[in-house]
Amino acid sequence: MTVTHGRPLTAEITNILVAHCGLDADAAARAPAASLEELGMDSLALLELSAVVADRWQVRIPEQSGQLSIPAVADLVARRADPPGHTENGVLIDAPLDLVWEITNDVQNWTELFTEYAVVEILHRDGHTVRFRLTMHPDENGVAWSWVSERTADPVSRQVRAHRVENGPFEYMRIHWRYTEEEGGTRMTWVQDFAMKPTAPVDNAAMTERINTNSVIQLGVIKDRVERIARQRAEQGRAAGDEATEAGDE
């Protein structure tokens, strides 16, 4: 079920309380911020509410739910019924692993690698760990989203772990980059695990769809740009080899 700021789910919770728990619908309408206890719901009513919610959404609500308002109960159910977001997207890049690793981990130059970032500000470096601020190009509403992330690269295993330090609309956002050599080049894979805050404009499912859509676009851009650099370096290497051969013939 789609939940927008808890409104449809609030109505469903209200209906459950009226039908199963003896709630006075008029009293609830007059005091939308009142707690369930203030609306006259006793322990038996709360047990019945918990049973119906568990049956309908497979969500357990806490024993102290009597202290919550109906909208607060709806938000609680929405958060627990909405599974965390998880995406996995990858691309095969026709370039050596060392080159792909070098270019894609050069955070300072991500504005040249991604199309969505306008500014990258490096805030701190400690070995293979870098903390940085990303600022996107303004969206259709003129808003330039910005946040701080931290990533740690492991050049031995060819993996990177990253997370948002400033979460914004996310409760958390973690990203795992993997690099593997395959026939035809290097496969780079992004795995993202996250959850949206209840106050976020979209839920986990909607953000999953958004990330999947955008990841395909950005991975395609990165593939094209890294492959172009790989061709340029290969041509430069051949040119340097030819010059060395000619010099040796003189």
Short mmCIF file of C-alpha atoms in Angstrom, two decimals:
data_model
loop_
_atom_site.label_atom_id
_atom_site.label_comp_id
_atom_site.label_asym_id
_atom_site.label_seq_id
_atom_site.Cartn_x
_atom_site.Cartn_y
_atom_site.Cartn_z
CA MET A 1 0.00 0.00 0.00
CA THR A 2 1.25 3.48 -0.81
CA VAL A 3 1.58 5.71 2.20
CA THR A 4 1.84 9.48 1.77
CA HIS A 5 2.81 11.22 5.01
CA GLY A 6 0.89 8.51 6.85
CA ARG A 7 -2.59 9.67 5.72
CA PRO A 8 -4.06 6.51 4.16
CA LEU A 9 -2.50 4.31 6.84
CA THR A 10 -3.75 6.65 9.56
CA ALA A 11 -7.26 6.11 8.24
CA GLU A 12 -6.78 2.34 8.29
CA ILE A 13 -5.48 2.37 11.87
CA THR A 14 -8.46 4.52 12.87
CA ASN A 15 -10.85 2.08 11.22
CA ILE A 16 -9.25 -0.84 13.08
CA LEU A 17 -9.59 0.99 16.40
CA VAL A 18 -13.25 1.79 15.70
CA ALA A 19 -14.18 -1.69 14.46
CA HIS A 20 -12.16 -3.82 16.89
CA CYS A 21 -11.29 -1.68 19.90
CA GLY A 22 -14.32 0.49 20.60
CA LEU A 23 -12.79 3.82 19.60
CA ASP A 24 -15.17 6.77 19.38
CA ALA A 25 -14.51 8.01 15.84
CA ASP A 26 -15.85 11.50 16.60
CA ALA A 27 -13.58 11.84 19.63
CA ALA A 28 -10.59 10.78 17.52
CA ALA A 29 -11.49 13.32 14.83
CA ARG A 30 -11.72 16.10 17.42
CA ALA A 31 -8.31 15.29 18.93
CA PRO A 32 -6.00 13.91 16.20
CA ALA A 33 -2.89 14.44 18.37
CA ALA A 34 -4.32 12.66 21.42
CA SER A 35 -2.70 9.43 22.58
CA LEU A 36 -4.59 6.15 22.43
CA GLU A 37 -4.81 6.19 26.23
CA GLU A 38 -6.28 9.69 26.13
CA LEU A 39 -8.83 8.40 23.63
CA GLY A 40 -9.91 5.74 26.14
CA MET A 41 -8.09 2.73 24.75
CA ASP A 42 -7.30 0.31 27.59
CA SER A 43 -4.84 -2.61 27.65
CA LEU A 44 -7.32 -5.03 26.07
CA ALA A 45 -8.01 -2.61 23.23
CA LEU A 46 -4.28 -2.20 22.65
CA LEU A 47 -3.81 -5.97 22.57
CA GLU A 48 -6.54 -6.23 19.95
CA LEU A 49 -4.93 -3.45 17.91
CA SER A 50 -1.57 -5.22 18.12
CA ALA A 51 -3.12 -8.52 16.97
CA VAL A 52 -4.86 -6.97 13.96
CA VAL A 53 -1.75 -5.02 12.92
CA ALA A 54 0.41 -8.14 13.22
CA ASP A 55 -2.03 -10.12 11.10
CA ARG A 56 -2.45 -7.46 8.42
CA TRP A 57 1.11 -6.09 8.08
CA GLN A 58 3.26 -8.64 9.97
CA VAL A 59 4.40 -5.79 12.22
CA ARG A 60 4.66 -5.85 16.00
CA ILE A 61 3.87 -2.62 17.81
CA PRO A 62 5.40 -1.92 21.25
CA GLU A 63 3.59 -2.39 24.54
CA GLN A 64 3.80 1.34 25.20
CA SER A 65 1.77 2.12 22.07
CA GLY A 66 -0.96 3.58 24.31
CA GLN A 67 1.24 6.66 24.62
CA LEU A 68 1.23 7.14 20.84
CA SER A 69 -1.27 9.06 18.75
CA ILE A 70 -3.02 7.37 15.83
CA PRO A 71 -0.73 9.11 13.25
CA ALA A 72 2.30 8.03 15.30
CA VAL A 73 1.11 4.41 15.27
CA ALA A 74 0.58 4.68 11.51
CA ASP A 75 4.13 6.03 11.03
CA LEU A 76 5.51 3.19 13.16
CA VAL A 77 3.67 0.56 11.11
CA ALA A 78 4.73 2.21 7.84
CA ARG A 79 8.40 2.18 8.83
CA ARG A 80 8.36 -1.45 9.92
CA ALA A 81 6.23 -2.68 7.02
CA ASP A 82 8.45 -1.00 4.42
CA PRO A 83 11.53 -3.25 4.01
CA PRO A 84 14.93 -1.52 3.82
CA GLY A 85 16.12 -0.54 0.37
CA HIS A 86 18.67 -2.71 -1.44
CA THR A 87 20.03 -2.29 -4.95
CA GLU A 88 22.79 -3.97 -6.93
CA ASN A 89 23.93 -2.66 -10.30
CA GLY A 90 27.08 -3.30 -12.31
CA VAL A 91 28.75 -2.63 -15.62
CA LEU A 92 31.52 -4.34 -17.62
CA ILE A 93 34.14 -1.77 -18.62
CA ASP A 94 36.52 -2.58 -21.47
CA ALA A 95 39.61 -1.40 -19.59
CA PRO A 96 42.26 -2.88 -17.26
CA LEU A 97 41.31 -3.25 -13.61
CA ASP A 98 44.14 -0.96 -12.45
CA LEU A 99 42.90 1.84 -14.69
CA VAL A 100 39.26 1.44 -13.68
CA TRP A 101 40.30 1.43 -10.02
CA GLU A 102 42.48 4.51 -10.46
CA ILE A 103 39.89 6.63 -12.25
CA THR A 104 36.79 5.70 -10.27
CA ASN A 105 38.52 6.18 -6.91
CA ASP A 106 39.82 9.63 -7.80
CA VAL A 107 37.04 11.32 -5.82
CA GLN A 108 38.41 14.81 -6.43
CA ASN A 109 37.64 14.40 -10.15
CA TRP A 110 34.18 12.85 -9.84
CA THR A 111 32.69 15.93 -11.48
CA GLU A 112 34.45 14.73 -14.66
CA LEU A 113 33.28 11.14 -14.19
CA PHE A 114 29.62 11.51 -13.13
CA THR A 115 27.09 13.79 -14.78
CA GLU A 116 25.14 14.50 -11.57
CA TYR A 117 27.83 16.10 -9.39
CA ALA A 118 28.60 19.81 -9.66
CA VAL A 119 31.13 20.15 -6.83
CA VAL A 120 33.35 17.77 -4.84
CA GLU A 121 35.06 19.11 -1.72
CA ILE A 122 37.62 16.89 0.02
CA LEU A 123 37.28 17.42 3.79
CA HIS A 124 39.74 14.89 5.22
CA ARG A 125 42.08 12.10 4.15
CA ASP A 126 43.53 9.36 6.31
CA GLY A 127 45.33 6.65 4.35
CA HIS A 128 42.79 5.02 2.05
CA THR A 129 39.85 6.76 3.78
CA VAL A 130 38.50 10.04 2.43
CA ARG A 131 35.68 12.22 3.73
CA PHE A 132 34.14 14.58 1.21
CA ARG A 133 31.15 16.75 0.40
CA LEU A 134 29.18 16.17 -2.79
CA THR A 135 26.92 18.83 -4.28
CA MET A 136 24.66 17.92 -7.16
CA HIS A 137 23.55 20.06 -10.06
CA PRO A 138 20.26 21.83 -9.25
CA ASP A 139 17.18 19.68 -9.77
CA GLU A 140 14.00 20.68 -11.59
CA ASN A 141 13.01 22.80 -8.58
CA GLY A 142 16.34 24.59 -8.45
CA VAL A 143 17.51 22.70 -5.35
CA ALA A 144 21.19 21.68 -5.27
CA TRP A 145 21.31 18.68 -2.92
CA SER A 146 24.49 18.32 -0.87
CA TRP A 147 25.79 15.85 1.73
CA VAL A 148 28.97 14.49 3.32
CA SER A 149 30.14 10.92 2.68
CA GLU A 150 33.10 8.83 3.74
CA ARG A 151 34.65 5.98 1.81
CA THR A 152 37.48 3.54 2.52
CA ALA A 153 39.20 1.79 -0.37
CA ASP A 154 40.98 -1.56 -0.04
CA PRO A 155 43.41 -1.81 -2.96
CA VAL A 156 44.23 -5.42 -2.10
CA SER A 157 40.70 -6.83 -2.30
CA ARG A 158 39.61 -4.17 -4.81
CA GLN A 159 36.61 -3.19 -2.73
CA VAL A 160 35.35 0.10 -1.32
CA ARG A 161 33.01 0.66 1.62
CA ALA A 162 31.23 4.00 1.84
CA HIS A 163 28.48 5.59 3.89
CA ARG A 164 26.75 8.92 4.26
CA VAL A 165 27.90 10.98 7.24
CA GLU A 166 25.15 13.56 6.69
CA ASN A 167 22.12 11.37 6.07
CA GLY A 168 19.60 13.95 4.89
CA PRO A 169 16.35 12.07 4.07
CA PHE A 170 18.03 8.69 4.77
CA GLU A 171 18.10 6.92 8.10
CA TYR A 172 21.27 5.36 6.70
CA MET A 173 22.96 4.83 3.34
CA ARG A 174 25.78 2.34 2.82
CA ILE A 175 27.50 1.60 -0.50
CA HIS A 176 29.78 -1.30 -1.38
CA TRP A 177 31.87 -1.05 -4.57
CA ARG A 178 33.34 -4.27 -6.01
CA TYR A 179 35.83 -4.63 -8.87
CA THR A 180 36.52 -7.94 -10.61
CA GLU A 181 38.43 -8.89 -13.74
CA GLU A 182 36.39 -10.68 -16.37
CA GLU A 183 36.75 -11.61 -19.98
CA GLY A 184 36.31 -8.34 -21.82
CA GLY A 185 37.48 -6.04 -19.06
CA THR A 186 36.61 -5.07 -15.49
CA ARG A 187 33.23 -5.41 -13.85
CA MET A 188 32.40 -2.66 -11.39
CA THR A 189 29.41 -3.33 -9.10
CA TRP A 190 27.58 -1.00 -6.76
CA VAL A 191 25.57 -2.46 -3.87
CA GLN A 192 23.51 0.05 -1.89
CA ASP A 193 21.66 -0.62 1.38
CA PHE A 194 19.56 2.15 2.89
CA ALA A 195 16.37 3.18 4.65
CA MET A 196 14.41 6.40 4.32
CA LYS A 197 13.33 8.52 7.27
CA PRO A 198 9.57 8.66 7.94
CA THR A 199 9.67 12.36 7.03
CA ALA A 200 11.34 11.71 3.65
CA PRO A 201 9.35 12.65 0.53
CA VAL A 202 9.63 9.06 -0.78
CA ASP A 203 9.59 5.62 0.84
CA ASN A 204 12.13 2.81 0.51
CA ALA A 205 10.45 1.26 -2.51
CA ALA A 206 10.31 4.53 -4.42
CA MET A 207 13.94 5.34 -3.62
CA THR A 208 14.97 1.82 -4.70
CA GLU A 209 13.38 2.42 -8.08
CA ARG A 210 15.00 5.85 -8.33
CA ILE A 211 18.47 4.52 -7.47
CA ASN A 212 18.17 1.61 -9.88
CA THR A 213 17.19 3.96 -12.70
CA ASN A 214 19.94 6.49 -12.01
CA SER A 215 22.65 3.86 -11.40
CA VAL A 216 22.15 2.42 -14.87
CA ILE A 217 22.58 5.91 -16.35
CA GLN A 218 25.69 6.80 -14.34
CA LEU A 219 27.35 3.40 -14.85
CA GLY A 220 26.85 3.83 -18.58
CA VAL A 221 28.45 7.29 -18.46
CA ILE A 222 31.39 5.99 -16.41
CA LYS A 223 31.88 3.06 -18.80
CA ASP A 224 32.08 5.40 -21.80
CA ARG A 225 34.45 7.84 -20.13
CA VAL A 226 36.82 5.21 -18.70
CA GLU A 227 36.94 3.31 -21.99
CA ARG A 228 37.76 6.53 -23.82
CA ILE A 229 40.66 7.19 -21.44
CA ALA A 230 41.82 3.59 -21.85
CA ARG A 231 41.92 3.99 -25.65
CA GLN A 232 43.78 7.29 -25.35
CA ARG A 233 46.42 5.78 -23.08
CA ALA A 234 46.79 2.74 -25.33
CA GLU A 235 47.34 5.02 -28.34
CA GLN A 236 49.87 7.09 -26.39
CA GLY A 237 51.68 3.90 -25.41
CA ARG A 238 51.84 2.72 -29.01
CA ALA A 239 53.08 6.14 -30.13
CA ALA A 240 55.79 6.14 -27.48
CA GLY A 241 56.81 2.63 -28.55
CA ASP A 242 57.04 3.68 -32.19
CA GLU A 243 59.22 6.65 -31.27
CA ALA A 244 61.52 4.43 -29.23
CA THR A 245 61.82 2.01 -32.16
CA GLU A 246 62.64 4.80 -34.60
CA ALA A 247 65.25 6.22 -32.23
CA GLY A 248 66.84 2.80 -31.94
CA ASP A 249 67.07 2.52 -35.73
CA GLU A 250 69.02 5.74 -36.10
#
